[in-house]
PDB file of C-alpha atoms and ligand atoms in Angstrom:
ATOM      1  CA  UNK A   1     -40.367 182.239  54.967  1.00  0.00           C
ATOM      2  CA  UNK A   2     -41.427 178.662  54.475  1.00  0.00           C
ATOM      3  CA  UNK A   3     -39.256 176.154  52.721  1.00  0.00           C
ATOM      4  CA  UNK A   4     -41.255 173.606  50.711  1.00  0.00           C
ATOM      5  CA  UNK A   5     -39.642 170.503  49.275  1.00  0.00           C
ATOM      6  CA  UNK A   6     -40.148 170.927  45.548  1.00  0.00           C
ATOM      7  CA  UNK A   7     -38.712 167.822  43.903  1.00  0.00           C
ATOM      8  CA  UNK A   8     -36.159 165.046  44.147  1.00  0.00           C
ATOM      9  CA  UNK A   9     -33.890 164.708  41.104  1.00  0.00           C
ATOM     10  CA  UNK A  10     -32.590 161.307  40.034  1.00  0.00           C
ATOM     11  CA  UNK A  11     -29.879 161.035  37.378  1.00  0.00           C
ATOM     12  CA  UNK A  12     -30.573 158.241  34.898  1.00  0.00           C
ATOM     13  CA  UNK A  13     -28.942 157.098  31.674  1.00  0.00           C
ATOM     14  CA  UNK A  14     -32.273 157.163  29.873  1.00  0.00           C
ATOM     15  CA  UNK A  15     -35.788 158.052  30.877  1.00  0.00           C
ATOM     16  CA  UNK A  16     -37.737 155.082  29.498  1.00  0.00           C
ATOM     17  CA  UNK A  17     -36.157 152.452  31.765  1.00  0.00           C
ATOM     18  CA  UNK A  18     -36.420 154.780  34.751  1.00  0.00           C
ATOM     19  CA  UNK A  19     -40.112 155.397  34.069  1.00  0.00           C
ATOM     20  CA  UNK A  20     -40.667 151.625  33.730  1.00  0.00           C
ATOM     21  CA  UNK A  21     -39.181 151.134  37.193  1.00  0.00           C
ATOM     22  CA  UNK A  22     -41.356 153.849  38.695  1.00  0.00           C
ATOM     23  CA  UNK A  23     -44.417 152.214  37.106  1.00  0.00           C
ATOM     24  CA  UNK A  24     -43.922 149.401  39.645  1.00  0.00           C
ATOM     25  CA  UNK A  25     -44.657 151.958  42.352  1.00  0.00           C
ATOM     26  CA  UNK A  26     -47.733 153.227  40.531  1.00  0.00           C
ATOM     27  CA  UNK A  27     -45.967 156.402  39.361  1.00  0.00           C
ATOM     28  CA  UNK A  28     -46.046 157.881  35.846  1.00  0.00           C
ATOM     29  CA  UNK A  29     -44.739 160.936  33.998  1.00  0.00           C
ATOM     30  CA  UNK A  30     -46.999 163.956  33.616  1.00  0.00           C
ATOM     31  CA  UNK A  31     -44.632 166.343  31.831  1.00  0.00           C
ATOM     32  CA  UNK A  32     -41.417 166.333  29.855  1.00  0.00           C
ATOM     33  CA  UNK A  33     -39.001 169.178  29.223  1.00  0.00           C
ATOM     34  CA  UNK A  34     -35.789 169.774  27.344  1.00  0.00           C
ATOM     35  CA  UNK A  35     -33.370 172.153  29.045  1.00  0.00           C
ATOM     36  CA  UNK A  36     -30.728 172.917  26.427  1.00  0.00           C
ATOM     37  CA  UNK A  37     -28.816 175.239  28.734  1.00  0.00           C
ATOM     38  CA  UNK A  38     -28.304 172.330  31.184  1.00  0.00           C
ATOM     39  CA  UNK A  39     -28.049 169.749  28.368  1.00  0.00           C
ATOM     40  CA  UNK A  40     -30.693 167.507  29.917  1.00  0.00           C
ATOM     41  CA  UNK A  41     -34.068 165.960  29.173  1.00  0.00           C
ATOM     42  CA  UNK A  42     -36.360 166.101  32.200  1.00  0.00           C
ATOM     43  CA  UNK A  43     -39.294 163.855  33.068  1.00  0.00           C
ATOM     44  CA  UNK A  44     -41.560 165.090  35.836  1.00  0.00           C
ATOM     45  CA  UNK A  45     -43.357 162.367  37.780  1.00  0.00           C
ATOM     46  CA  UNK A  46     -46.028 163.523  40.202  1.00  0.00           C
ATOM     47  CA  UNK A  47     -46.100 161.846  43.564  1.00  0.00           C
ATOM     48  CA  UNK A  48     -48.334 162.446  46.537  1.00  0.00           C
ATOM     49  CA  UNK A  49     -46.504 163.684  49.597  1.00  0.00           C
ATOM     50  CA  UNK A  50     -47.336 162.031  52.895  1.00  0.00           C
ATOM     51  CA  UNK A  51     -48.455 164.366  55.655  1.00  0.00           C
ATOM     52  CA  UNK A  52     -45.904 162.378  57.670  1.00  0.00           C
ATOM     53  CA  UNK A  53     -43.155 163.569  55.322  1.00  0.00           C
ATOM     54  CA  UNK A  54     -39.945 164.318  57.201  1.00  0.00           C
ATOM     55  CA  UNK A  55     -36.257 164.646  56.443  1.00  0.00           C
ATOM     56  CA  UNK A  56     -34.753 161.646  58.225  1.00  0.00           C
ATOM     57  CA  UNK A  57     -31.252 162.036  59.657  1.00  0.00           C
ATOM     58  CA  UNK A  58     -29.435 158.756  60.313  1.00  0.00           C
ATOM     59  CA  UNK A  59     -26.404 158.381  62.578  1.00  0.00           C
ATOM     60  CA  UNK A  60     -24.848 154.927  63.045  1.00  0.00           C
ATOM     61  CA  UNK A  61     -24.819 153.528  66.585  1.00  0.00           C
ATOM     62  CA  UNK A  62     -22.604 150.560  65.706  1.00  0.00           C
ATOM     63  CA  UNK A  63     -19.801 149.946  63.205  1.00  0.00           C
ATOM     64  CA  UNK A  64     -21.938 147.127  61.718  1.00  0.00           C
ATOM     65  CA  UNK A  65     -24.731 149.589  60.920  1.00  0.00           C
ATOM     66  CA  UNK A  66     -25.561 149.877  57.218  1.00  0.00           C
ATOM     67  CA  UNK A  67     -25.239 153.614  57.742  1.00  0.00           C
ATOM     68  CA  UNK A  68     -21.654 153.124  58.963  1.00  0.00           C
ATOM     69  CA  UNK A  69     -21.048 151.209  55.726  1.00  0.00           C
ATOM     70  CA  UNK A  70     -22.521 154.037  53.704  1.00  0.00           C
ATOM     71  CA  UNK A  71     -20.361 156.608  55.512  1.00  0.00           C
ATOM     72  CA  UNK A  72     -17.256 154.488  54.939  1.00  0.00           C
ATOM     73  CA  UNK A  73     -17.827 155.043  51.202  1.00  0.00           C
ATOM     74  CA  UNK A  74     -19.078 158.603  51.489  1.00  0.00           C
ATOM     75  CA  UNK A  75     -17.581 160.189  54.579  1.00  0.00           C
ATOM     76  CA  UNK A  76     -19.393 163.495  54.238  1.00  0.00           C
ATOM     77  CA  UNK A  77     -22.758 161.714  54.189  1.00  0.00           C
ATOM     78  CA  UNK A  78     -25.445 162.236  51.579  1.00  0.00           C
ATOM     79  CA  UNK A  79     -28.824 161.046  50.425  1.00  0.00           C
ATOM     80  CA  UNK A  80     -29.262 157.449  51.634  1.00  0.00           C
ATOM     81  CA  UNK A  81     -32.736 156.433  50.486  1.00  0.00           C
ATOM     82  CA  UNK A  82     -36.135 157.566  49.264  1.00  0.00           C
ATOM     83  CA  UNK A  83     -39.086 156.425  51.324  1.00  0.00           C
ATOM     84  CA  UNK A  84     -42.710 156.190  50.262  1.00  0.00           C
ATOM     85  CA  UNK A  85     -45.519 155.801  52.767  1.00  0.00           C
ATOM     86  CA  UNK A  86     -47.842 152.898  51.932  1.00  0.00           C
ATOM     87  CA  UNK A  87     -50.624 151.029  53.615  1.00  0.00           C
ATOM     88  CA  UNK A  88     -50.902 147.250  53.435  1.00  0.00           C
ATOM     89  CA  UNK A  89     -47.151 146.792  53.099  1.00  0.00           C
ATOM     90  CA  UNK A  90     -47.594 143.004  52.763  1.00  0.00           C
ATOM     91  CA  UNK A  91     -49.535 143.615  49.535  1.00  0.00           C
ATOM     92  CA  UNK A  92     -46.748 145.828  48.239  1.00  0.00           C
ATOM     93  CA  UNK A  93     -44.159 143.179  49.086  1.00  0.00           C
ATOM     94  CA  UNK A  94     -46.073 140.576  47.054  1.00  0.00           C
ATOM     95  CA  UNK A  95     -46.686 142.977  44.174  1.00  0.00           C
ATOM     96  CA  UNK A  96     -43.056 144.090  43.925  1.00  0.00           C
ATOM     97  CA  UNK A  97     -41.727 140.535  44.194  1.00  0.00           C
ATOM     98  CA  UNK A  98     -44.104 139.492  41.418  1.00  0.00           C
ATOM     99  CA  UNK A  99     -42.752 142.365  39.316  1.00  0.00           C
ATOM    100  CA  UNK A 100     -39.255 140.894  39.786  1.00  0.00           C
ATOM    101  CA  UNK A 101     -37.873 143.612  42.031  1.00  0.00           C
ATOM    102  CA  UNK A 102     -35.284 142.654  44.609  1.00  0.00           C
ATOM    103  CA  UNK A 103     -36.339 143.221  48.213  1.00  0.00           C
ATOM    104  CA  UNK A 104     -33.481 143.370  50.708  1.00  0.00           C
ATOM    105  CA  UNK A 105     -33.543 140.723  53.418  1.00  0.00           C
ATOM    106  CA  UNK A 106     -35.206 140.235  55.833  1.00  0.00           C
ATOM    107  CA  UNK A 107     -38.098 141.755  53.861  1.00  0.00           C
ATOM    108  CA  UNK A 108     -40.624 143.558  56.008  1.00  0.00           C
ATOM    109  CA  UNK A 109     -38.854 144.764  59.126  1.00  0.00           C
ATOM    110  CA  UNK A 110     -39.397 147.022  62.123  1.00  0.00           C
ATOM    111  CA  UNK A 111     -38.695 150.651  61.310  1.00  0.00           C
ATOM    112  CA  UNK A 112     -38.564 153.922  63.242  1.00  0.00           C
ATOM    113  CA  UNK A 113     -42.271 154.632  62.724  1.00  0.00           C
ATOM    114  CA  UNK A 114     -43.730 151.209  61.931  1.00  0.00           C
ATOM    115  CA  UNK A 115     -42.817 148.630  59.327  1.00  0.00           C
ATOM    116  CA  UNK A 116     -40.665 148.984  56.240  1.00  0.00           C
ATOM    117  CA  UNK A 117     -39.117 147.132  53.360  1.00  0.00           C
ATOM    118  CA  UNK A 118     -36.242 148.175  51.128  1.00  0.00           C
ATOM    119  CA  UNK A 119     -35.838 147.688  47.400  1.00  0.00           C
ATOM    120  CA  UNK A 120     -32.287 146.990  46.267  1.00  0.00           C
ATOM    121  CA  UNK A 121     -30.765 149.975  44.440  1.00  0.00           C
ATOM    122  CA  UNK A 122     -30.133 147.771  41.398  1.00  0.00           C
ATOM    123  CA  UNK A 123     -33.899 147.315  41.078  1.00  0.00           C
ATOM    124  CA  UNK A 124     -34.477 151.065  41.308  1.00  0.00           C
ATOM    125  CA  UNK A 125     -31.869 152.728  39.131  1.00  0.00           C
ATOM    126  CA  UNK A 126     -29.172 153.021  41.766  1.00  0.00           C
ATOM    127  CA  UNK A 127     -31.419 154.437  44.476  1.00  0.00           C
ATOM    128  CA  UNK A 128     -32.276 152.589  47.670  1.00  0.00           C
ATOM    129  CA  UNK A 129     -36.054 152.828  47.995  1.00  0.00           C
ATOM    130  CA  UNK A 130     -37.996 152.216  51.183  1.00  0.00           C
ATOM    131  CA  UNK A 131     -41.701 151.551  51.543  1.00  0.00           C
ATOM    132  CA  UNK A 132     -42.914 152.450  55.001  1.00  0.00           C
ATOM    133  CA  UNK A 133     -46.177 151.626  56.735  1.00  0.00           C
ATOM    134  CA  UNK A 134     -46.535 154.106  59.580  1.00  0.00           C
ATOM    135  CA  UNK A 135     -48.379 152.842  62.645  1.00  0.00           C
TER     136      UNK A 135
HETATM  137 CO1   CO B   1     -36.180 155.689  56.113  1.00  0.00          CO
END
């Protein structure tokens, strides 16, 4: 009885702008569906899954933690960010900056499994996006 992560669903006001944002990450739609019973239009965007894929649970260790800030707004917790594994994170930083996306300071930082950078949710349709280089 194996559970396999099947997809991540992002609500967006319209698909075109959302697909343009994902293009910055090298991602593109491969199928589109209308689901009249749910009153939605669905764009499916394939994405490789890292063999290092994990569900990451985050508990704040200090009131100044960004996770404490998140929980102050959403006490029950919830999805905090999407993370994509990359190599050559410095190249990604340059590429995303050149595309006009906002990278949260201090840019590339130490992360649980290596190095990471975070794209501001306003650059990614309301979703905090992490790029992670696992070492
Ligand atoms: Co993360």
